[in-house]
Amino acid sequence: MAAIWAGIDAGKTHHHCVAIDESGRRLLSRRVANDESDLLELLTDVLALGNQVTWGIDLADGGAALAIAILLNHDQLVHYISGRAIHRVSESYRGEGKTDAKDAAVIADQVRIRRDLQPLRAGNETVTDLKILTGRRMDLVADRTRTVNRLRAQLSGLFPGLERALDLTNTGPLTLLTGYRTPAALRRLGTKRLATWLRNRSVRNADQLAQTACEAAERQHTSLPGERLIAQMVHTLAKEVMALNLQVSELDKLIEARFRDHHHFDVITSMPGLGVILGAEFLAATGGDMSVFGTSDRLGSFGGAAPVPRDSGKVNGNLRRPQRYNRRLQRVFYTSALFSIRRCEESRRFYDRKRAEGKRHTQAVLALARRRVNVLWALLHEQRCYEPIPPTALAA
């Protein structure tokens, strides 16, 4: 029996599978429900076609999670190839039509031809949990940002002076808005009583916040149209932001507790600028297994921290920013580099040197991020924590 290549065009409710032989001839084409019994039946039928089956799939999670788990549990070799790559390469195949069967056949053929695809592996349970938790945190933070923007828009239509004076990402101003929102109400209450009201609710710097709010109220004596309804909406939105803040805070505790269970915790968090949240997001984006990437250059390229050449003809040394990379991992590299500039003297000196060379702020931070990838790679490879002066330098 010959080798077989099977491609799965994954979907939410159904998948389409096409199996081909070494000549590219279709041996099987079937639409199956995203259900365990149907997927097991498909696996049995494909295995009956050959003694060596290599699978390809265009999703690595979500609706394809069950299919991938079944294949890996049965010791099948599964490669991931992105839907974007399949869309592009489909143009080189005959016909302009697009169907699930054609996409599955393209996936199978690409897995048969290409030698650079990385196989999927059974995920570490801690990393899987961190993917779920950090993904949920990103959703909550995005919801909080949208809610704060809505709150600012409503408050600026009611009390623009107060909107300019308050930082609505902090708990104190939000607490203030749950009680008092209009200039008239603040003037009636007065600075001292407002400060007492805030202190009773454990607000920090209550005196300063009360003075700021009352000074803004003294500058506005005009009641705007719809003031009562807008004030009610401001109250509701302030409550929503506070609730989201509480959810994010509770989730941060869960992330830290789960992250501490991973054997890379001490190494990752020893890097300046890589705290608990960014470190957990690094693990969620990479899986924690550096052997998958092979070199620090590949890790940097995967995270969008390494430029790619764009040479043609007599044009050489033309570098540009990559377009295909993991946005989540790039955010980790870039943000941690920003933090390290303030907290690490070595990072600050490197950043200042790049700025002196004429690089813009973003370019200098990306250059620092790329250098930090090499450092993090070495730390994970050698299983040691970050030190300002490496042991090799001390030995020399």
One Martini backbone bead per residue (centre of mass of N, CA, C, O) as a GRO file, in nm:
protein
  396
    1MET     BB    1   0.098   0.034   0.019
    2ALA     BB    2   0.066   0.368  -0.009
    3ALA     BB    3   0.096   0.687   0.014
    4ILE     BB    4  -0.094   0.943   0.196
    5TRP     BB    5  -0.290   1.246   0.137
    6ALA     BB    6  -0.472   1.464   0.366
    7GLY     BB    7  -0.731   1.709   0.332
    8ILE     BB    8  -0.867   1.976   0.547
    9ASP     BB    9  -1.161   2.168   0.531
   10ALA     BB   10  -1.246   2.366   0.777
   11GLY     BB   11  -1.530   2.395   1.002
   12LYS     BB   12  -1.788   2.435   1.217
   13THR     BB   13  -1.987   2.181   1.117
   14HIS     BB   14  -1.797   2.113   0.864
   15HIS     BB   15  -1.599   1.894   0.665
   16HIS     BB   16  -1.343   1.853   0.408
   17CYS     BB   17  -1.214   1.556   0.248
   18VAL     BB   18  -0.897   1.481   0.079
   19ALA     BB   19  -0.748   1.206  -0.095
   20ILE     BB   20  -0.412   1.129  -0.204
   21ASP     BB   21  -0.163   1.040  -0.403
   22GLU     BB   22   0.155   1.065  -0.545
   23SER     BB   23   0.000   1.176  -0.823
   24GLY     BB   24  -0.286   1.329  -0.721
   25ARG     BB   25  -0.502   1.125  -0.691
   26ARG     BB   26  -0.823   1.074  -0.610
   27LEU     BB   27  -0.961   0.864  -0.339
   28LEU     BB   28  -1.112   1.095  -0.162
   29SER     BB   29  -1.444   1.259  -0.108
   30ARG     BB   30  -1.564   1.430   0.194
   31ARG     BB   31  -1.840   1.516   0.395
   32VAL     BB   32  -1.822   1.608   0.742
   33ALA     BB   33  -1.905   1.612   1.051
   34ASN     BB   34  -1.845   1.777   1.365
   35ASP     BB   35  -1.800   1.460   1.472
   36GLU     BB   36  -1.671   1.193   1.619
   37SER     BB   37  -1.792   0.954   1.457
   38ASP     BB   38  -1.733   1.071   1.172
   39LEU     BB   39  -1.425   1.110   1.210
   40LEU     BB   40  -1.359   0.811   1.269
   41GLU     BB   41  -1.462   0.705   1.000
   42LEU     BB   42  -1.269   0.867   0.825
   43LEU     BB   43  -1.007   0.755   0.940
   44THR     BB   44  -1.057   0.461   0.860
   45ASP     BB   45  -1.082   0.509   0.549
   46VAL     BB   46  -0.801   0.638   0.504
   47LEU     BB   47  -0.627   0.405   0.628
   48ALA     BB   48  -0.727   0.197   0.402
   49LEU     BB   49  -0.549   0.334   0.162
   50GLY     BB   50  -0.294   0.337   0.367
   51ASN     BB   51   0.014   0.310   0.566
   52GLN     BB   52   0.069   0.633   0.499
   53VAL     BB   53  -0.043   0.926   0.666
   54THR     BB   54  -0.087   1.270   0.569
   55TRP     BB   55  -0.191   1.567   0.721
   56GLY     BB   56  -0.411   1.853   0.648
   57ILE     BB   57  -0.480   2.190   0.784
   58ASP     BB   58  -0.648   2.529   0.813
   59LEU     BB   59  -0.671   2.472   1.128
   60ALA     BB   60  -0.567   2.498   1.491
   61ASP     BB   61  -0.864   2.564   1.591
   62GLY     BB   62  -1.168   2.557   1.706
   63GLY     BB   63  -1.342   2.374   1.477
   64ALA     BB   64  -1.065   2.179   1.463
   65ALA     BB   65  -1.006   2.051   1.746
   66LEU     BB   66  -1.134   1.769   1.727
   67ALA     BB   67  -0.984   1.660   1.478
   68ILE     BB   68  -0.697   1.694   1.592
   69ALA     BB   69  -0.729   1.522   1.846
   70ILE     BB   70  -0.793   1.257   1.702
   71LEU     BB   71  -0.536   1.235   1.533
   72LEU     BB   72  -0.327   1.252   1.768
   73ASN     BB   73  -0.448   1.008   1.932
   74HIS     BB   74  -0.369   0.828   1.650
   75ASP     BB   75  -0.078   0.903   1.549
   76GLN     BB   76  -0.094   1.147   1.356
   77LEU     BB   77   0.021   1.341   1.088
   78VAL     BB   78  -0.001   1.700   1.133
   79HIS     BB   79  -0.058   1.982   0.925
   80TYR     BB   80  -0.023   2.332   0.900
   81ILE     BB   81  -0.221   2.551   0.681
   82SER     BB   82  -0.312   2.838   0.586
   83GLY     BB   83  -0.575   2.995   0.438
   84ARG     BB   84  -0.409   3.211   0.292
   85ALA     BB   85  -0.221   3.015   0.142
   86ILE     BB   86  -0.446   2.865  -0.008
   87HIS     BB   87  -0.563   3.106  -0.160
   88ARG     BB   88  -0.306   3.170  -0.323
   89VAL     BB   89  -0.239   2.882  -0.449
   90SER     BB   90  -0.511   2.834  -0.607
   91GLU     BB   91  -0.434   3.009  -0.862
   92SER     BB   92  -0.238   2.763  -0.978
   93TYR     BB   93  -0.492   2.618  -1.030
   94ARG     BB   94  -0.736   2.483  -1.191
   95GLY     BB   95  -0.951   2.709  -1.198
   96GLU     BB   96  -1.183   2.957  -1.039
   97GLY     BB   97  -1.314   2.795  -0.846
   98LYS     BB   98  -1.479   2.761  -0.514
   99THR     BB   99  -1.433   2.489  -0.292
  100ASP     BB  100  -1.401   2.262  -0.047
  101ALA     BB  101  -1.278   2.039  -0.224
  102LYS     BB  102  -1.052   2.208  -0.348
  103ASP     BB  103  -0.916   2.299  -0.085
  104ALA     BB  104  -0.854   2.011   0.016
  105ALA     BB  105  -0.678   1.934  -0.231
  106VAL     BB  106  -0.467   2.155  -0.191
  107ILE     BB  107  -0.375   2.072   0.088
  108ALA     BB  108  -0.280   1.789   0.013
  109ASP     BB  109  -0.074   1.881  -0.207
  110GLN     BB  110   0.100   2.065  -0.024
  111VAL     BB  111   0.185   1.842   0.173
  112ARG     BB  112   0.323   1.671  -0.050
  113ILE     BB  113   0.535   1.897  -0.144
  114ARG     BB  114   0.607   2.017   0.116
  115ARG     BB  115   0.892   2.074   0.376
  116ASP     BB  116   0.804   2.343   0.579
  117LEU     BB  117   0.603   2.211   0.762
  118GLN     BB  118   0.451   2.208   1.070
  119PRO     BB  119   0.374   2.005   1.313
  120LEU     BB  120   0.137   1.904   1.513
  121ARG     BB  121   0.085   1.917   1.871
  122ALA     BB  122   0.037   1.829   2.174
  123GLY     BB  123  -0.069   2.022   2.417
  124ASN     BB  124  -0.006   2.187   2.684
  125GLU     BB  125  -0.209   2.241   2.945
  126THR     BB  126  -0.103   2.516   3.037
  127VAL     BB  127  -0.101   2.651   2.759
  128THR     BB  128  -0.398   2.614   2.698
  129ASP     BB  129  -0.500   2.781   2.937
  130LEU     BB  130  -0.352   3.044   2.853
  131LYS     BB  131  -0.498   3.086   2.589
  132ILE     BB  132  -0.778   3.121   2.713
  133LEU     BB  133  -0.718   3.346   2.922
  134THR     BB  134  -0.580   3.558   2.732
  135GLY     BB  135  -0.814   3.576   2.534
  136ARG     BB  136  -1.020   3.678   2.740
  137ARG     BB  137  -0.864   3.930   2.822
  138MET     BB  138  -0.865   4.071   2.548
  139ASP     BB  139  -1.172   4.100   2.536
  140LEU     BB  140  -1.208   4.269   2.795
  141VAL     BB  141  -1.024   4.504   2.715
  142ALA     BB  142  -1.184   4.580   2.463
  143ASP     BB  143  -1.450   4.634   2.611
  144ARG     BB  144  -1.337   4.856   2.796
  145THR     BB  145  -1.248   5.054   2.577
  146ARG     BB  146  -1.528   5.095   2.452
  147THR     BB  147  -1.670   5.192   2.714
  148VAL     BB  148  -1.490   5.437   2.769
  149ASN     BB  149  -1.556   5.581   2.502
  150ARG     BB  150  -1.858   5.609   2.560
  151LEU     BB  151  -1.830   5.765   2.821
  152ARG     BB  152  -1.683   6.010   2.704
  153ALA     BB  153  -1.904   6.090   2.501
  154GLN     BB  154  -2.127   6.141   2.712
  155LEU     BB  155  -1.974   6.340   2.905
  156SER     BB  156  -1.912   6.560   2.684
  157GLY     BB  157  -2.237   6.615   2.655
  158LEU     BB  158  -2.256   6.716   2.972
  159PHE     BB  159  -1.926   6.745   3.097
  160PRO     BB  160  -1.642   6.848   2.958
  161GLY     BB  161  -1.461   6.936   3.198
  162LEU     BB  162  -1.464   6.656   3.342
  163GLU     BB  163  -1.359   6.480   3.110
  164ARG     BB  164  -1.075   6.622   3.101
  165ALA     BB  165  -0.998   6.574   3.419
  166LEU     BB  166  -1.044   6.264   3.384
  167ASP     BB  167  -0.942   5.927   3.455
  168LEU     BB  168  -1.133   5.652   3.331
  169THR     BB  169  -0.922   5.411   3.427
  170ASN     BB  170  -0.996   5.482   3.713
  171THR     BB  171  -1.169   5.428   4.004
  172GLY     BB  172  -1.233   5.705   4.123
  173PRO     BB  173  -1.385   5.848   3.884
  174LEU     BB  174  -1.598   5.621   3.860
  175THR     BB  175  -1.717   5.655   4.140
  176LEU     BB  176  -1.807   5.946   4.103
  177LEU     BB  177  -2.010   5.881   3.859
  178THR     BB  178  -2.208   5.703   4.039
  179GLY     BB  179  -2.304   5.979   4.203
  180TYR     BB  180  -2.169   6.228   4.023
  181ARG     BB  181  -2.236   6.430   3.701
  182THR     BB  182  -2.324   6.719   3.764
  183PRO     BB  183  -2.266   7.046   3.831
  184ALA     BB  184  -2.496   7.099   4.034
  185ALA     BB  185  -2.440   6.859   4.228
  186LEU     BB  186  -2.148   6.944   4.302
  187ARG     BB  187  -2.214   7.227   4.417
  188ARG     BB  188  -2.407   7.135   4.644
  189LEU     BB  189  -2.201   6.955   4.795
  190GLY     BB  190  -1.902   6.998   4.775
  191THR     BB  191  -1.579   6.932   4.860
  192LYS     BB  192  -1.593   6.802   5.145
  193ARG     BB  193  -1.831   6.604   5.104
  194LEU     BB  194  -1.706   6.461   4.860
  195ALA     BB  195  -1.452   6.357   5.003
  196THR     BB  196  -1.606   6.187   5.210
  197TRP     BB  197  -1.756   6.009   5.008
  198LEU     BB  198  -1.496   5.887   4.882
  199ARG     BB  199  -1.362   5.773   5.141
  200ASN     BB  200  -1.603   5.573   5.207
  201ARG     BB  201  -1.501   5.429   4.910
  202SER     BB  202  -1.183   5.402   4.895
  203VAL     BB  203  -1.054   5.661   4.770
  204ARG     BB  204  -0.794   5.792   4.627
  205ASN     BB  205  -0.735   6.109   4.652
  206ALA     BB  206  -1.005   6.258   4.739
  207ASP     BB  207  -0.940   6.562   4.764
  208GLN     BB  208  -0.835   6.610   4.475
  209LEU     BB  209  -1.082   6.503   4.321
  210ALA     BB  210  -1.290   6.696   4.445
  211GLN     BB  211  -1.156   6.959   4.352
  212THR     BB  212  -1.161   6.904   4.048
  213ALA     BB  213  -1.470   6.870   4.018
  214CYS     BB  214  -1.559   7.145   4.142
  215GLU     BB  215  -1.403   7.328   3.947
  216ALA     BB  216  -1.558   7.230   3.695
  217ALA     BB  217  -1.843   7.315   3.804
  218GLU     BB  218  -1.778   7.630   3.820
  219ARG     BB  219  -1.743   7.644   3.487
  220GLN     BB  220  -2.053   7.520   3.485
  221HIS     BB  221  -2.407   7.659   3.441
  222THR     BB  222  -2.506   7.483   3.205
  223SER     BB  223  -2.776   7.315   3.078
  224LEU     BB  224  -2.817   7.038   2.891
  225PRO     BB  225  -2.960   6.853   2.672
  226GLY     BB  226  -3.045   6.557   2.826
  227GLU     BB  227  -2.916   6.537   3.114
  228ARG     BB  228  -3.061   6.305   3.265
  229LEU     BB  229  -3.009   6.075   3.059
  230ILE     BB  230  -2.702   6.100   3.040
  231ALA     BB  231  -2.646   6.053   3.342
  232GLN     BB  232  -2.755   5.763   3.339
  233MET     BB  233  -2.551   5.654   3.129
  234VAL     BB  234  -2.296   5.720   3.287
  235HIS     BB  235  -2.359   5.539   3.524
  236THR     BB  236  -2.373   5.272   3.366
  237LEU     BB  237  -2.087   5.283   3.234
  238ALA     BB  238  -1.923   5.299   3.496
  239LYS     BB  239  -2.015   5.025   3.601
  240GLU     BB  240  -1.905   4.858   3.365
  241VAL     BB  241  -1.607   4.930   3.400
  242MET     BB  242  -1.580   4.822   3.688
  243ALA     BB  243  -1.657   4.530   3.617
  244LEU     BB  244  -1.425   4.486   3.414
  245ASN     BB  245  -1.195   4.538   3.611
  246LEU     BB  246  -1.263   4.297   3.793
  247GLN     BB  247  -1.234   4.074   3.579
  248VAL     BB  248  -0.939   4.131   3.506
  249SER     BB  249  -0.822   4.092   3.790
  250GLU     BB  250  -0.913   3.794   3.824
  251LEU     BB  251  -0.770   3.689   3.568
  252ASP     BB  252  -0.480   3.759   3.651
  253LYS     BB  253  -0.470   3.553   3.880
  254LEU     BB  254  -0.512   3.300   3.706
  255ILE     BB  255  -0.269   3.340   3.520
  256GLU     BB  256  -0.049   3.335   3.735
  257ALA     BB  257  -0.113   3.056   3.855
  258ARG     BB  258  -0.071   2.902   3.583
  259PHE     BB  259   0.212   3.007   3.504
  260ARG     BB  260   0.367   2.889   3.757
  261ASP     BB  261   0.344   2.583   3.642
  262HIS     BB  262   0.561   2.657   3.453
  263HIS     BB  263   0.901   2.594   3.375
  264HIS     BB  264   0.939   2.906   3.241
  265PHE     BB  265   0.875   3.129   3.445
  266ASP     BB  266   1.151   3.232   3.560
  267VAL     BB  267   1.283   3.296   3.287
  268ILE     BB  268   1.079   3.496   3.163
  269THR     BB  269   1.045   3.696   3.419
  270SER     BB  270   1.356   3.788   3.417
  271MET     BB  271   1.291   3.965   3.196
  272PRO     BB  272   1.289   4.275   3.110
  273GLY     BB  273   0.936   4.350   3.065
  274LEU     BB  274   0.849   4.047   3.150
  275GLY     BB  275   0.574   3.961   3.276
  276VAL     BB  276   0.304   3.780   3.339
  277ILE     BB  277   0.124   3.853   3.096
  278LEU     BB  278   0.336   3.854   2.865
  279GLY     BB  279   0.445   3.571   2.930
  280ALA     BB  280   0.177   3.422   2.879
  281GLU     BB  281   0.149   3.521   2.583
  282PHE     BB  282   0.403   3.386   2.481
  283LEU     BB  283   0.314   3.096   2.535
  284ALA     BB  284   0.047   3.107   2.373
  285ALA     BB  285   0.196   3.173   2.091
  286THR     BB  286   0.436   2.930   2.106
  287GLY     BB  287   0.401   2.684   2.340
  288GLY     BB  288   0.715   2.671   2.467
  289ASP     BB  289   0.851   2.530   2.209
  290MET     BB  290   1.160   2.597   2.059
  291SER     BB  291   1.203   2.352   1.857
  292VAL     BB  292   1.002   2.447   1.637
  293PHE     BB  293   1.199   2.685   1.530
  294GLY     BB  294   1.530   2.629   1.599
  295THR     BB  295   1.563   2.953   1.591
  296SER     BB  296   1.574   3.289   1.660
  297ASP     BB  297   1.502   3.386   1.376
  298ARG     BB  298   1.227   3.240   1.357
  299LEU     BB  299   1.102   3.371   1.601
  300GLY     BB  300   1.126   3.663   1.501
  301SER     BB  301   0.963   3.618   1.240
  302PHE     BB  302   0.698   3.516   1.377
  303GLY     BB  303   0.693   3.811   1.548
  304GLY     BB  304   0.787   4.058   1.354
  305ALA     BB  305   1.117   4.134   1.433
  306ALA     BB  306   1.200   4.071   1.127
  307PRO     BB  307   1.323   4.148   0.844
  308VAL     BB  308   1.265   4.141   0.489
  309PRO     BB  309   1.356   4.076   0.182
  310ARG     BB  310   1.347   4.301  -0.136
  311ASP     BB  311   1.479   4.180  -0.405
  312SER     BB  312   1.574   4.312  -0.743
  313GLY     BB  313   1.815   4.271  -0.932
  314LYS     BB  314   1.998   4.559  -0.845
  315VAL     BB  315   1.840   4.529  -0.581
  316ASN     BB  316   1.997   4.555  -0.262
  317GLY     BB  317   1.912   4.554   0.075
  318ASN     BB  318   1.594   4.533   0.080
  319LEU     BB  319   1.395   4.615   0.351
  320ARG     BB  320   1.103   4.486   0.526
  321ARG     BB  321   0.807   4.449   0.660
  322PRO     BB  322   0.627   4.208   0.755
  323GLN     BB  323   0.300   4.040   0.689
  324ARG     BB  324   0.367   3.746   0.811
  325TYR     BB  325   0.249   3.720   1.143
  326ASN     BB  326   0.230   3.727   1.489
  327ARG     BB  327   0.058   3.967   1.649
  328ARG     BB  328   0.072   3.877   1.943
  329LEU     BB  329   0.383   3.845   1.958
  330GLN     BB  330   0.461   4.130   1.872
  331ARG     BB  331   0.333   4.269   2.113
  332VAL     BB  332   0.519   4.144   2.321
  333PHE     BB  333   0.788   4.246   2.213
  334TYR     BB  334   0.724   4.552   2.202
  335THR     BB  335   0.619   4.605   2.492
  336SER     BB  336   0.865   4.490   2.646
  337ALA     BB  337   1.065   4.691   2.523
  338LEU     BB  338   0.940   4.944   2.638
  339PHE     BB  339   0.969   4.867   2.938
  340SER     BB  340   1.284   4.820   2.936
  341ILE     BB  341   1.372   5.117   2.894
  342ARG     BB  342   1.283   5.193   3.199
  343ARG     BB  343   1.430   4.921   3.358
  344CYS     BB  344   1.689   4.903   3.158
  345GLU     BB  345   2.004   5.002   3.083
  346GLU     BB  346   2.072   4.837   2.831
  347SER     BB  347   1.818   4.912   2.670
  348ARG     BB  348   1.856   5.217   2.678
  349ARG     BB  349   2.128   5.226   2.528
  350PHE     BB  350   2.033   5.092   2.270
  351TYR     BB  351   1.811   5.294   2.200
  352ASP     BB  352   1.991   5.550   2.193
  353ARG     BB  353   2.177   5.450   1.966
  354LYS     BB  354   1.955   5.426   1.747
  355ARG     BB  355   1.869   5.721   1.759
  356ALA     BB  356   2.154   5.836   1.685
  357GLU     BB  357   2.137   5.687   1.391
  358GLY     BB  358   1.822   5.787   1.295
  359LYS     BB  359   1.601   5.640   1.427
  360ARG     BB  360   1.302   5.576   1.496
  361HIS     BB  361   1.120   5.480   1.752
  362THR     BB  362   1.003   5.219   1.628
  363GLN     BB  363   1.272   5.111   1.516
  364ALA     BB  364   1.423   5.096   1.788
  365VAL     BB  365   1.226   4.900   1.929
  366LEU     BB  366   1.249   4.669   1.720
  367ALA     BB  367   1.552   4.629   1.755
  368LEU     BB  368   1.530   4.555   2.052
  369ALA     BB  369   1.337   4.316   2.020
  370ARG     BB  370   1.529   4.145   1.848
  371ARG     BB  371   1.752   4.119   2.062
  372ARG     BB  372   1.566   3.991   2.285
  373VAL     BB  373   1.514   3.727   2.139
  374ASN     BB  374   1.800   3.615   2.169
  375VAL     BB  375   1.803   3.617   2.476
  376LEU     BB  376   1.553   3.441   2.529
  377TRP     BB  377   1.650   3.199   2.373
  378ALA     BB  378   1.901   3.140   2.547
  379LEU     BB  379   1.756   3.103   2.816
  380LEU     BB  380   1.573   2.863   2.726
  381HIS     BB  381   1.802   2.678   2.626
  382GLU     BB  382   1.969   2.701   2.921
  383GLN     BB  383   1.794   2.739   3.174
  384ARG     BB  384   1.814   3.059   3.253
  385CYS     BB  385   1.846   3.352   3.401
  386TYR     BB  386   1.863   3.676   3.399
  387GLU     BB  387   2.167   3.875   3.340
  388PRO     BB  388   2.347   4.153   3.294
  389ILE     BB  389   2.594   3.946   3.336
  390PRO     BB  390   2.711   3.700   3.185
  391PRO     BB  391   2.890   3.418   3.258
  392THR     BB  392   3.093   3.441   3.019
  393ALA     BB  393   3.197   3.725   3.097
  394LEU     BB  394   3.306   3.647   3.375
  395ALA     BB  395   3.507   3.427   3.278
  396ALA     BB  396   3.672   3.632   3.091
   0.00000   0.00000   0.00000
